[in-house]
Amino acid sequence: MNPVLRGFAIYIFLLVVFRLMGKRSLKETTTFDFLLILIISEVTQQALVGQDYSITGAFILILTLIAADLLFTFLREALSIVDQVMEGAPLLIVDHGQPLERRMKKCKVEKDDVLHAARLIHGIETMSQIKYAVLEKDGSISIIPY
Amino acid sequence: MAKDIEQVQHSIEMDEAIQLHKIGWTVQRIGWVLILLLLVLAALGLFGTGPLSHKQLEAGGNAIAYERFARYEANTALRFTAVHRNGAVMVQIPQQYLRDFEIASIVPEPQEVQTINGYYVYRFAADATLQIVMRGMHQQSGTVETTILVNNMPFTISQFIYP
């Protein structure tokens, strides 16, 4: 297969699969998840390169991946809907000390994750001290204390 | 029916795009089901190596076994079972097929290879029914249909090569 098509196909495939995994998946990286990512990168590398070990092939693949990334960056900037579909949108998960459990369940976020973020950033001890908690686009949790 | 998510009025300046989240969760669940389905089909051989992919054709004591689904540049094999005639077995493969199928090994080694009328003709010495394994990889994706002759008995094989 042509390296440009191969590179582009793999870019799109990874984009779709990681989007389907949900945004929390990569933020909750355990040691095993890290190992899994290494294996995924190894498998991807084999599919990308195939039997072509030439420097030209490598240049074409690098350019293809960068061009695909630039194309989607451009599309995200031009159309906000593309940005929201690709990156998602922030979501409120704690409102005035009350965990919004149905929202949290949908996003696979636990109360412990919220408390962890609260302790880490603000030294907060209990849920009731949190005014708002927001699950951000990148999967991190922002805490707004009272 | 699943409960709808909590409706909240907040003072944070941010666009939650709740409708998009709802669509996203639905798409995500459909995606998970599709991934599971794809994995089951892959385990069964839809993408090669499995009961859905394995195919065997038999005629006159001769047989050919092959993968109906194969993958580009992945190892695969053609397996022949041939009854000897006068101490020899003959397998004829169209040159056009071998243009896109790179043979890595043939076990046992043929005694002689000739090119006749657009076919590679492999002759093997044999004093009993012979099992021949031809390993290699496809160098072109897409549908392949060809007729291979084993002791002049035609076998039409049809394969799909995934990119």
mmCIF file of C-alpha atoms in Angstrom:
data_model
loop_
_atom_site.group_PDB
_atom_site.id
_atom_site.type_symbol
_atom_site.label_atom_id
_atom_site.label_comp_id
_atom_site.label_asym_id
_atom_site.label_seq_id
_atom_site.Cartn_x
_atom_site.Cartn_y
_atom_site.Cartn_z
ATOM 1 C CA MET A 1 0.000 0.000 0.000
ATOM 2 C CA ASN A 2 1.140 3.506 -0.743
ATOM 3 C CA PRO A 3 2.882 4.988 2.373
ATOM 4 C CA VAL A 4 0.764 8.171 2.260
ATOM 5 C CA LEU A 5 -2.480 6.171 2.295
ATOM 6 C CA ARG A 6 -1.063 3.814 4.930
ATOM 7 C CA GLY A 7 -0.019 6.676 7.210
ATOM 8 C CA PHE A 8 -3.330 8.470 6.788
ATOM 9 C CA ALA A 9 -5.360 5.281 7.368
ATOM 10 C CA ILE A 10 -3.488 4.556 10.594
ATOM 11 C CA TYR A 11 -3.877 8.163 11.791
ATOM 12 C CA ILE A 12 -7.661 8.018 11.256
ATOM 13 C CA PHE A 13 -7.939 4.547 12.805
ATOM 14 C CA LEU A 14 -6.069 5.573 15.968
ATOM 15 C CA LEU A 15 -8.099 8.779 16.181
ATOM 16 C CA VAL A 16 -11.391 6.873 16.052
ATOM 17 C CA VAL A 17 -10.311 4.087 18.431
ATOM 18 C CA PHE A 18 -8.900 6.435 21.071
ATOM 19 C CA ARG A 19 -11.993 8.630 20.815
ATOM 20 C CA LEU A 20 -14.176 5.551 21.380
ATOM 21 C CA MET A 21 -12.116 4.649 24.444
ATOM 22 C CA GLY A 22 -13.278 7.839 26.112
ATOM 23 C CA LYS A 23 -11.260 10.758 27.379
ATOM 24 C CA ARG A 24 -10.657 9.386 30.860
ATOM 25 C CA SER A 25 -8.951 6.277 29.562
ATOM 26 C CA LEU A 26 -5.597 7.873 28.932
ATOM 27 C CA LYS A 27 -5.588 10.060 32.015
ATOM 28 C CA GLU A 28 -5.971 7.082 34.331
ATOM 29 C CA THR A 29 -2.750 5.596 33.026
ATOM 30 C CA THR A 30 -1.593 2.741 35.224
ATOM 31 C CA THR A 31 1.703 0.936 34.748
ATOM 32 C CA PHE A 32 -0.085 -1.710 32.718
ATOM 33 C CA ASP A 33 -1.782 0.937 30.540
ATOM 34 C CA PHE A 34 1.642 2.420 29.880
ATOM 35 C CA LEU A 35 2.852 -1.011 28.810
ATOM 36 C CA LEU A 36 -0.206 -1.366 26.580
ATOM 37 C CA ILE A 37 0.550 1.958 24.900
ATOM 38 C CA LEU A 38 4.103 0.793 24.214
ATOM 39 C CA ILE A 39 2.756 -2.393 22.607
ATOM 40 C CA ILE A 40 0.245 -0.404 20.535
ATOM 41 C CA SER A 41 3.058 1.844 19.298
ATOM 42 C CA GLU A 42 5.124 -1.209 18.368
ATOM 43 C CA VAL A 43 2.233 -2.748 16.403
ATOM 44 C CA THR A 44 1.531 0.586 14.720
ATOM 45 C CA GLN A 45 5.166 0.972 13.764
ATOM 46 C CA GLN A 46 5.168 -2.408 12.019
ATOM 47 C CA ALA A 47 1.990 -1.625 10.094
ATOM 48 C CA LEU A 48 3.292 1.819 9.150
ATOM 49 C CA VAL A 49 6.703 0.774 7.950
ATOM 50 C CA GLY A 50 5.931 -2.726 6.647
ATOM 51 C CA GLN A 51 8.919 -3.993 4.679
ATOM 52 C CA ASP A 52 10.050 -0.521 3.664
ATOM 53 C CA TYR A 53 13.155 0.446 5.619
ATOM 54 C CA SER A 54 14.213 3.251 3.280
ATOM 55 C CA ILE A 55 14.895 6.768 4.528
ATOM 56 C CA THR A 56 12.564 8.073 1.784
ATOM 57 C CA GLY A 57 9.743 5.889 3.139
ATOM 58 C CA ALA A 58 10.374 7.254 6.634
ATOM 59 C CA PHE A 59 10.326 10.858 5.337
ATOM 60 C CA ILE A 60 7.031 10.242 3.496
ATOM 61 C CA LEU A 61 5.410 8.678 6.577
ATOM 62 C CA ILE A 62 6.579 11.460 8.908
ATOM 63 C CA LEU A 63 5.282 14.088 6.487
ATOM 64 C CA THR A 64 1.980 12.217 6.114
ATOM 65 C CA LEU A 65 1.408 12.065 9.884
ATOM 66 C CA ILE A 66 2.338 15.726 10.357
ATOM 67 C CA ALA A 67 0.142 16.758 7.413
ATOM 68 C CA ALA A 68 -2.800 14.746 8.803
ATOM 69 C CA ASP A 69 -2.331 16.439 12.167
ATOM 70 C CA LEU A 70 -2.114 19.890 10.551
ATOM 71 C CA LEU A 71 -5.213 19.172 8.482
ATOM 72 C CA PHE A 72 -7.240 18.255 11.554
ATOM 73 C CA THR A 73 -5.839 21.226 13.522
ATOM 74 C CA PHE A 74 -6.950 23.485 10.679
ATOM 75 C CA LEU A 75 -10.390 21.835 10.566
ATOM 76 C CA ARG A 76 -10.759 22.144 14.349
ATOM 77 C CA GLU A 77 -9.962 25.838 14.195
ATOM 78 C CA ALA A 78 -12.234 26.447 11.225
ATOM 79 C CA LEU A 79 -15.219 24.455 12.478
ATOM 80 C CA SER A 80 -16.006 24.329 16.189
ATOM 81 C CA ILE A 81 -18.152 21.215 15.687
ATOM 82 C CA VAL A 82 -15.080 19.318 14.406
ATOM 83 C CA ASP A 83 -13.178 20.421 17.511
ATOM 84 C CA GLN A 84 -15.986 19.269 19.784
ATOM 85 C CA VAL A 85 -16.370 15.939 17.989
ATOM 86 C CA MET A 86 -12.626 15.240 18.018
ATOM 87 C CA GLU A 87 -11.686 16.620 21.410
ATOM 88 C CA GLY A 88 -15.018 16.538 23.232
ATOM 89 C CA ALA A 89 -16.305 19.293 25.499
ATOM 90 C CA PRO A 90 -15.912 19.973 29.240
ATOM 91 C CA LEU A 91 -18.557 18.524 31.539
ATOM 92 C CA LEU A 92 -19.606 19.551 35.040
ATOM 93 C CA ILE A 93 -19.425 16.538 37.377
ATOM 94 C CA VAL A 94 -19.764 18.100 40.866
ATOM 95 C CA ASP A 95 -22.228 20.884 41.645
ATOM 96 C CA HIS A 96 -22.057 22.600 45.039
ATOM 97 C CA GLY A 97 -20.549 19.578 46.768
ATOM 98 C CA GLN A 98 -22.994 17.143 45.129
ATOM 99 C CA PRO A 99 -21.474 14.592 42.747
ATOM 100 C CA LEU A 100 -23.530 14.391 39.530
ATOM 101 C CA GLU A 101 -23.489 10.621 39.513
ATOM 102 C CA ARG A 102 -25.212 9.945 36.203
ATOM 103 C CA ARG A 103 -22.768 12.256 34.437
ATOM 104 C CA MET A 104 -19.843 10.667 36.254
ATOM 105 C CA LYS A 105 -21.001 7.169 35.367
ATOM 106 C CA LYS A 106 -21.316 8.081 31.683
ATOM 107 C CA CYS A 107 -17.743 9.406 31.702
ATOM 108 C CA LYS A 108 -16.405 6.564 33.858
ATOM 109 C CA VAL A 109 -15.253 9.000 36.553
ATOM 110 C CA GLU A 110 -15.296 7.889 40.197
ATOM 111 C CA LYS A 111 -15.766 10.091 43.273
ATOM 112 C CA ASP A 112 -12.252 9.067 44.262
ATOM 113 C CA ASP A 113 -10.884 10.622 41.056
ATOM 114 C CA VAL A 114 -12.536 13.938 41.941
ATOM 115 C CA LEU A 115 -11.271 13.834 45.533
ATOM 116 C CA HIS A 116 -7.805 12.899 44.286
ATOM 117 C CA ALA A 117 -7.734 15.978 42.031
ATOM 118 C CA ALA A 118 -9.131 18.117 44.857
ATOM 119 C CA ARG A 119 -6.474 16.984 47.329
ATOM 120 C CA LEU A 120 -3.709 17.334 44.785
ATOM 121 C CA ILE A 121 -4.446 20.880 43.635
ATOM 122 C CA HIS A 122 -6.213 22.548 46.551
ATOM 123 C CA GLY A 123 -5.568 20.328 49.554
ATOM 124 C CA ILE A 124 -9.332 19.833 49.860
ATOM 125 C CA GLU A 125 -10.454 17.161 52.322
ATOM 126 C CA THR A 126 -14.146 16.526 51.565
ATOM 127 C CA MET A 127 -16.568 16.678 48.645
ATOM 128 C CA SER A 128 -18.613 19.364 50.421
ATOM 129 C CA GLN A 129 -15.674 21.770 50.076
ATOM 130 C CA ILE A 130 -15.887 21.566 46.267
ATOM 131 C CA LYS A 131 -18.117 24.111 44.552
ATOM 132 C CA TYR A 132 -17.638 22.759 41.044
ATOM 133 C CA ALA A 133 -15.601 19.967 39.489
ATOM 134 C CA VAL A 134 -15.244 19.883 35.735
ATOM 135 C CA LEU A 135 -14.068 16.993 33.575
ATOM 136 C CA GLU A 136 -12.006 18.844 31.001
ATOM 137 C CA LYS A 137 -11.534 18.037 27.306
ATOM 138 C CA ASP A 138 -8.123 16.480 27.956
ATOM 139 C CA GLY A 139 -9.516 14.152 30.642
ATOM 140 C CA SER A 140 -8.152 16.098 33.612
ATOM 141 C CA ILE A 141 -10.423 17.223 36.462
ATOM 142 C CA SER A 142 -10.545 20.904 37.404
ATOM 143 C CA ILE A 143 -11.641 21.791 40.922
ATOM 144 C CA ILE A 144 -13.263 25.062 41.858
ATOM 145 C CA PRO A 145 -13.430 25.351 45.667
ATOM 146 C CA TYR A 146 -15.835 27.534 47.663
ATOM 147 C CA MET B 1 -35.034 3.538 29.330
ATOM 148 C CA ALA B 2 -31.846 4.977 30.799
ATOM 149 C CA LYS B 3 -32.187 7.955 33.089
ATOM 150 C CA ASP B 4 -31.238 11.268 31.546
ATOM 151 C CA ILE B 5 -28.255 13.098 32.977
ATOM 152 C CA GLU B 6 -28.623 15.827 35.599
ATOM 153 C CA GLN B 7 -29.565 19.293 34.330
ATOM 154 C CA VAL B 8 -27.478 21.908 36.128
ATOM 155 C CA GLN B 9 -27.403 25.702 36.049
ATOM 156 C CA HIS B 10 -23.907 26.872 36.864
ATOM 157 C CA SER B 11 -21.952 30.087 36.881
ATOM 158 C CA ILE B 12 -18.873 28.792 35.059
ATOM 159 C CA GLU B 13 -18.192 30.354 31.679
ATOM 160 C CA MET B 14 -18.002 27.207 29.580
ATOM 161 C CA ASP B 15 -19.907 25.495 26.810
ATOM 162 C CA GLU B 16 -20.753 21.997 28.008
ATOM 163 C CA ALA B 17 -22.346 20.971 24.676
ATOM 164 C CA ILE B 18 -24.605 18.520 26.533
ATOM 165 C CA GLN B 19 -26.324 17.345 23.350
ATOM 166 C CA LEU B 20 -22.954 16.490 21.834
ATOM 167 C CA HIS B 21 -21.989 14.565 24.969
ATOM 168 C CA LYS B 22 -25.186 12.533 24.710
ATOM 169 C CA ILE B 23 -24.554 11.739 21.042
ATOM 170 C CA GLY B 24 -20.928 10.925 21.913
ATOM 171 C CA TRP B 25 -21.928 8.428 24.635
ATOM 172 C CA THR B 26 -24.362 6.708 22.257
ATOM 173 C CA VAL B 27 -21.759 6.550 19.476
ATOM 174 C CA GLN B 28 -19.207 5.283 21.998
ATOM 175 C CA ARG B 29 -21.438 2.395 23.030
ATOM 176 C CA ILE B 30 -22.232 1.512 19.412
ATOM 177 C CA GLY B 31 -18.462 1.670 18.747
ATOM 178 C CA TRP B 32 -17.743 -0.757 21.604
ATOM 179 C CA VAL B 33 -20.313 -3.225 20.252
ATOM 180 C CA LEU B 34 -18.798 -2.924 16.759
ATOM 181 C CA ILE B 35 -15.289 -3.465 18.148
ATOM 182 C CA LEU B 36 -16.487 -6.559 20.003
ATOM 183 C CA LEU B 37 -18.231 -7.869 16.888
ATOM 184 C CA LEU B 38 -15.144 -7.210 14.786
ATOM 185 C CA LEU B 39 -12.949 -9.027 17.309
ATOM 186 C CA VAL B 40 -15.249 -12.058 17.336
ATOM 187 C CA LEU B 41 -15.267 -12.150 13.534
ATOM 188 C CA ALA B 42 -11.483 -11.682 13.473
ATOM 189 C CA ALA B 43 -11.077 -14.582 15.931
ATOM 190 C CA LEU B 44 -13.271 -16.692 13.650
ATOM 191 C CA GLY B 45 -11.070 -15.835 10.684
ATOM 192 C CA LEU B 46 -12.752 -13.003 8.788
ATOM 193 C CA PHE B 47 -9.329 -11.425 8.399
ATOM 194 C CA GLY B 48 -7.516 -14.713 7.816
ATOM 195 C CA THR B 49 -6.394 -17.733 9.848
ATOM 196 C CA GLY B 50 -9.591 -19.267 11.216
ATOM 197 C CA PRO B 51 -12.590 -21.422 10.324
ATOM 198 C CA LEU B 52 -14.242 -18.634 8.280
ATOM 199 C CA SER B 53 -11.096 -18.308 6.216
ATOM 200 C CA HIS B 54 -9.907 -21.891 5.827
ATOM 201 C CA LYS B 55 -11.051 -23.492 2.608
ATOM 202 C CA GLN B 56 -10.342 -26.898 1.147
ATOM 203 C CA LEU B 57 -11.203 -28.123 -2.336
ATOM 204 C CA GLU B 58 -11.009 -31.804 -3.238
ATOM 205 C CA ALA B 59 -11.355 -33.690 -6.491
ATOM 206 C CA GLY B 60 -10.077 -37.039 -7.760
ATOM 207 C CA GLY B 61 -8.019 -37.696 -4.639
ATOM 208 C CA ASN B 62 -6.211 -34.373 -5.031
ATOM 209 C CA ALA B 63 -6.865 -31.441 -2.746
ATOM 210 C CA ILE B 64 -5.870 -27.853 -2.213
ATOM 211 C CA ALA B 65 -6.227 -25.984 1.086
ATOM 212 C CA TYR B 66 -5.871 -22.225 1.276
ATOM 213 C CA GLU B 67 -6.944 -19.121 3.159
ATOM 214 C CA ARG B 68 -9.962 -17.404 1.619
ATOM 215 C CA PHE B 69 -9.007 -14.228 3.479
ATOM 216 C CA ALA B 70 -5.366 -13.222 3.643
ATOM 217 C CA ARG B 71 -3.501 -10.047 4.497
ATOM 218 C CA TYR B 72 -1.050 -7.990 2.475
ATOM 219 C CA GLU B 73 2.553 -9.030 3.142
ATOM 220 C CA ALA B 74 1.486 -11.501 5.846
ATOM 221 C CA ASN B 75 2.620 -15.111 5.699
ATOM 222 C CA THR B 76 0.124 -17.558 4.287
ATOM 223 C CA ALA B 77 0.300 -20.987 2.674
ATOM 224 C CA LEU B 78 -1.153 -23.076 -0.123
ATOM 225 C CA ARG B 79 -1.296 -26.751 0.805
ATOM 226 C CA PHE B 80 -1.654 -29.427 -1.826
ATOM 227 C CA THR B 81 -2.444 -33.084 -1.443
ATOM 228 C CA ALA B 82 -1.696 -34.915 -4.663
ATOM 229 C CA VAL B 83 -1.868 -38.541 -5.741
ATOM 230 C CA HIS B 84 1.254 -39.545 -7.673
ATOM 231 C CA ARG B 85 1.061 -40.739 -11.263
ATOM 232 C CA ASN B 86 3.985 -42.777 -12.494
ATOM 233 C CA GLY B 87 6.107 -41.561 -9.587
ATOM 234 C CA ALA B 88 5.430 -37.870 -10.190
ATOM 235 C CA VAL B 89 3.116 -35.075 -9.108
ATOM 236 C CA MET B 90 2.530 -31.934 -11.136
ATOM 237 C CA VAL B 91 1.238 -28.580 -9.862
ATOM 238 C CA GLN B 92 0.548 -25.774 -12.337
ATOM 239 C CA ILE B 93 0.113 -22.234 -11.084
ATOM 240 C CA PRO B 94 -0.718 -19.276 -13.377
ATOM 241 C CA GLN B 95 2.132 -16.795 -13.765
ATOM 242 C CA GLN B 96 -0.357 -13.992 -13.194
ATOM 243 C CA TYR B 97 -1.124 -15.340 -9.701
ATOM 244 C CA LEU B 98 2.539 -15.607 -8.804
ATOM 245 C CA ARG B 99 3.156 -12.052 -9.995
ATOM 246 C CA ASP B 100 1.442 -10.864 -6.799
ATOM 247 C CA PHE B 101 2.210 -13.846 -4.553
ATOM 248 C CA GLU B 102 5.822 -14.082 -3.482
ATOM 249 C CA ILE B 103 6.788 -17.682 -2.726
ATOM 250 C CA ALA B 104 9.119 -17.969 0.261
ATOM 251 C CA SER B 105 9.447 -21.754 0.348
ATOM 252 C CA ILE B 106 8.143 -24.942 -1.212
ATOM 253 C CA VAL B 107 8.287 -28.141 0.808
ATOM 254 C CA PRO B 108 9.301 -30.574 -0.603
ATOM 255 C CA GLU B 109 11.477 -28.908 -3.213
ATOM 256 C CA PRO B 110 10.243 -29.517 -6.757
ATOM 257 C CA GLN B 111 12.384 -31.638 -9.006
ATOM 258 C CA GLU B 112 11.824 -29.329 -11.927
ATOM 259 C CA VAL B 113 10.139 -26.004 -12.687
ATOM 260 C CA GLN B 114 9.089 -25.032 -16.195
ATOM 261 C CA THR B 115 7.064 -22.239 -17.734
ATOM 262 C CA ILE B 116 4.423 -23.543 -20.132
ATOM 263 C CA ASN B 117 1.516 -21.549 -21.612
ATOM 264 C CA GLY B 118 1.488 -18.915 -18.893
ATOM 265 C CA TYR B 119 1.777 -21.457 -16.060
ATOM 266 C CA TYR B 120 4.646 -22.296 -13.765
ATOM 267 C CA VAL B 121 4.759 -26.062 -13.811
ATOM 268 C CA TYR B 122 6.233 -27.669 -10.689
ATOM 269 C CA ARG B 123 7.133 -31.361 -10.919
ATOM 270 C CA PHE B 124 7.738 -33.411 -7.786
ATOM 271 C CA ALA B 125 9.077 -36.935 -7.466
ATOM 272 C CA ALA B 126 6.701 -39.072 -5.379
ATOM 273 C CA ASP B 127 6.028 -42.704 -4.639
ATOM 274 C CA ALA B 128 2.918 -42.097 -2.553
ATOM 275 C CA THR B 129 0.324 -39.382 -1.976
ATOM 276 C CA LEU B 130 2.302 -36.188 -1.630
ATOM 277 C CA GLN B 131 1.693 -33.276 0.748
ATOM 278 C CA ILE B 132 3.119 -30.046 -0.638
ATOM 279 C CA VAL B 133 3.259 -26.767 1.305
ATOM 280 C CA MET B 134 3.891 -23.545 -0.569
ATOM 281 C CA ARG B 135 4.487 -20.651 1.861
ATOM 282 C CA GLY B 136 4.622 -17.027 0.870
ATOM 283 C CA MET B 137 2.979 -13.639 1.066
ATOM 284 C CA HIS B 138 0.626 -11.629 -1.095
ATOM 285 C CA GLN B 139 2.123 -8.482 -2.570
ATOM 286 C CA GLN B 140 -1.155 -6.961 -3.716
ATOM 287 C CA SER B 141 -4.422 -6.335 -1.902
ATOM 288 C CA GLY B 142 -7.851 -6.965 -3.390
ATOM 289 C CA THR B 143 -9.723 -9.920 -4.838
ATOM 290 C CA VAL B 144 -7.764 -12.722 -6.478
ATOM 291 C CA GLU B 145 -9.330 -15.538 -8.449
ATOM 292 C CA THR B 146 -7.266 -18.129 -10.228
ATOM 293 C CA THR B 147 -7.281 -21.717 -11.390
ATOM 294 C CA ILE B 148 -4.510 -23.984 -10.160
ATOM 295 C CA LEU B 149 -4.024 -27.420 -11.690
ATOM 296 C CA VAL B 150 -2.985 -30.349 -9.529
ATOM 297 C CA ASN B 151 -2.202 -33.348 -11.744
ATOM 298 C CA ASN B 152 -4.185 -31.519 -14.476
ATOM 299 C CA MET B 153 -7.233 -31.363 -12.176
ATOM 300 C CA PRO B 154 -8.419 -27.728 -12.103
ATOM 301 C CA PHE B 155 -9.138 -26.025 -8.761
ATOM 302 C CA THR B 156 -10.491 -22.506 -8.866
ATOM 303 C CA ILE B 157 -9.538 -20.564 -5.772
ATOM 304 C CA SER B 158 -10.893 -17.194 -4.763
ATOM 305 C CA GLN B 159 -9.212 -15.033 -2.137
ATOM 306 C CA PHE B 160 -9.591 -11.589 -0.681
ATOM 307 C CA ILE B 161 -6.373 -9.907 0.371
ATOM 308 C CA TYR B 162 -6.795 -7.213 3.015
ATOM 309 C CA PRO B 163 -4.492 -4.173 2.728
#
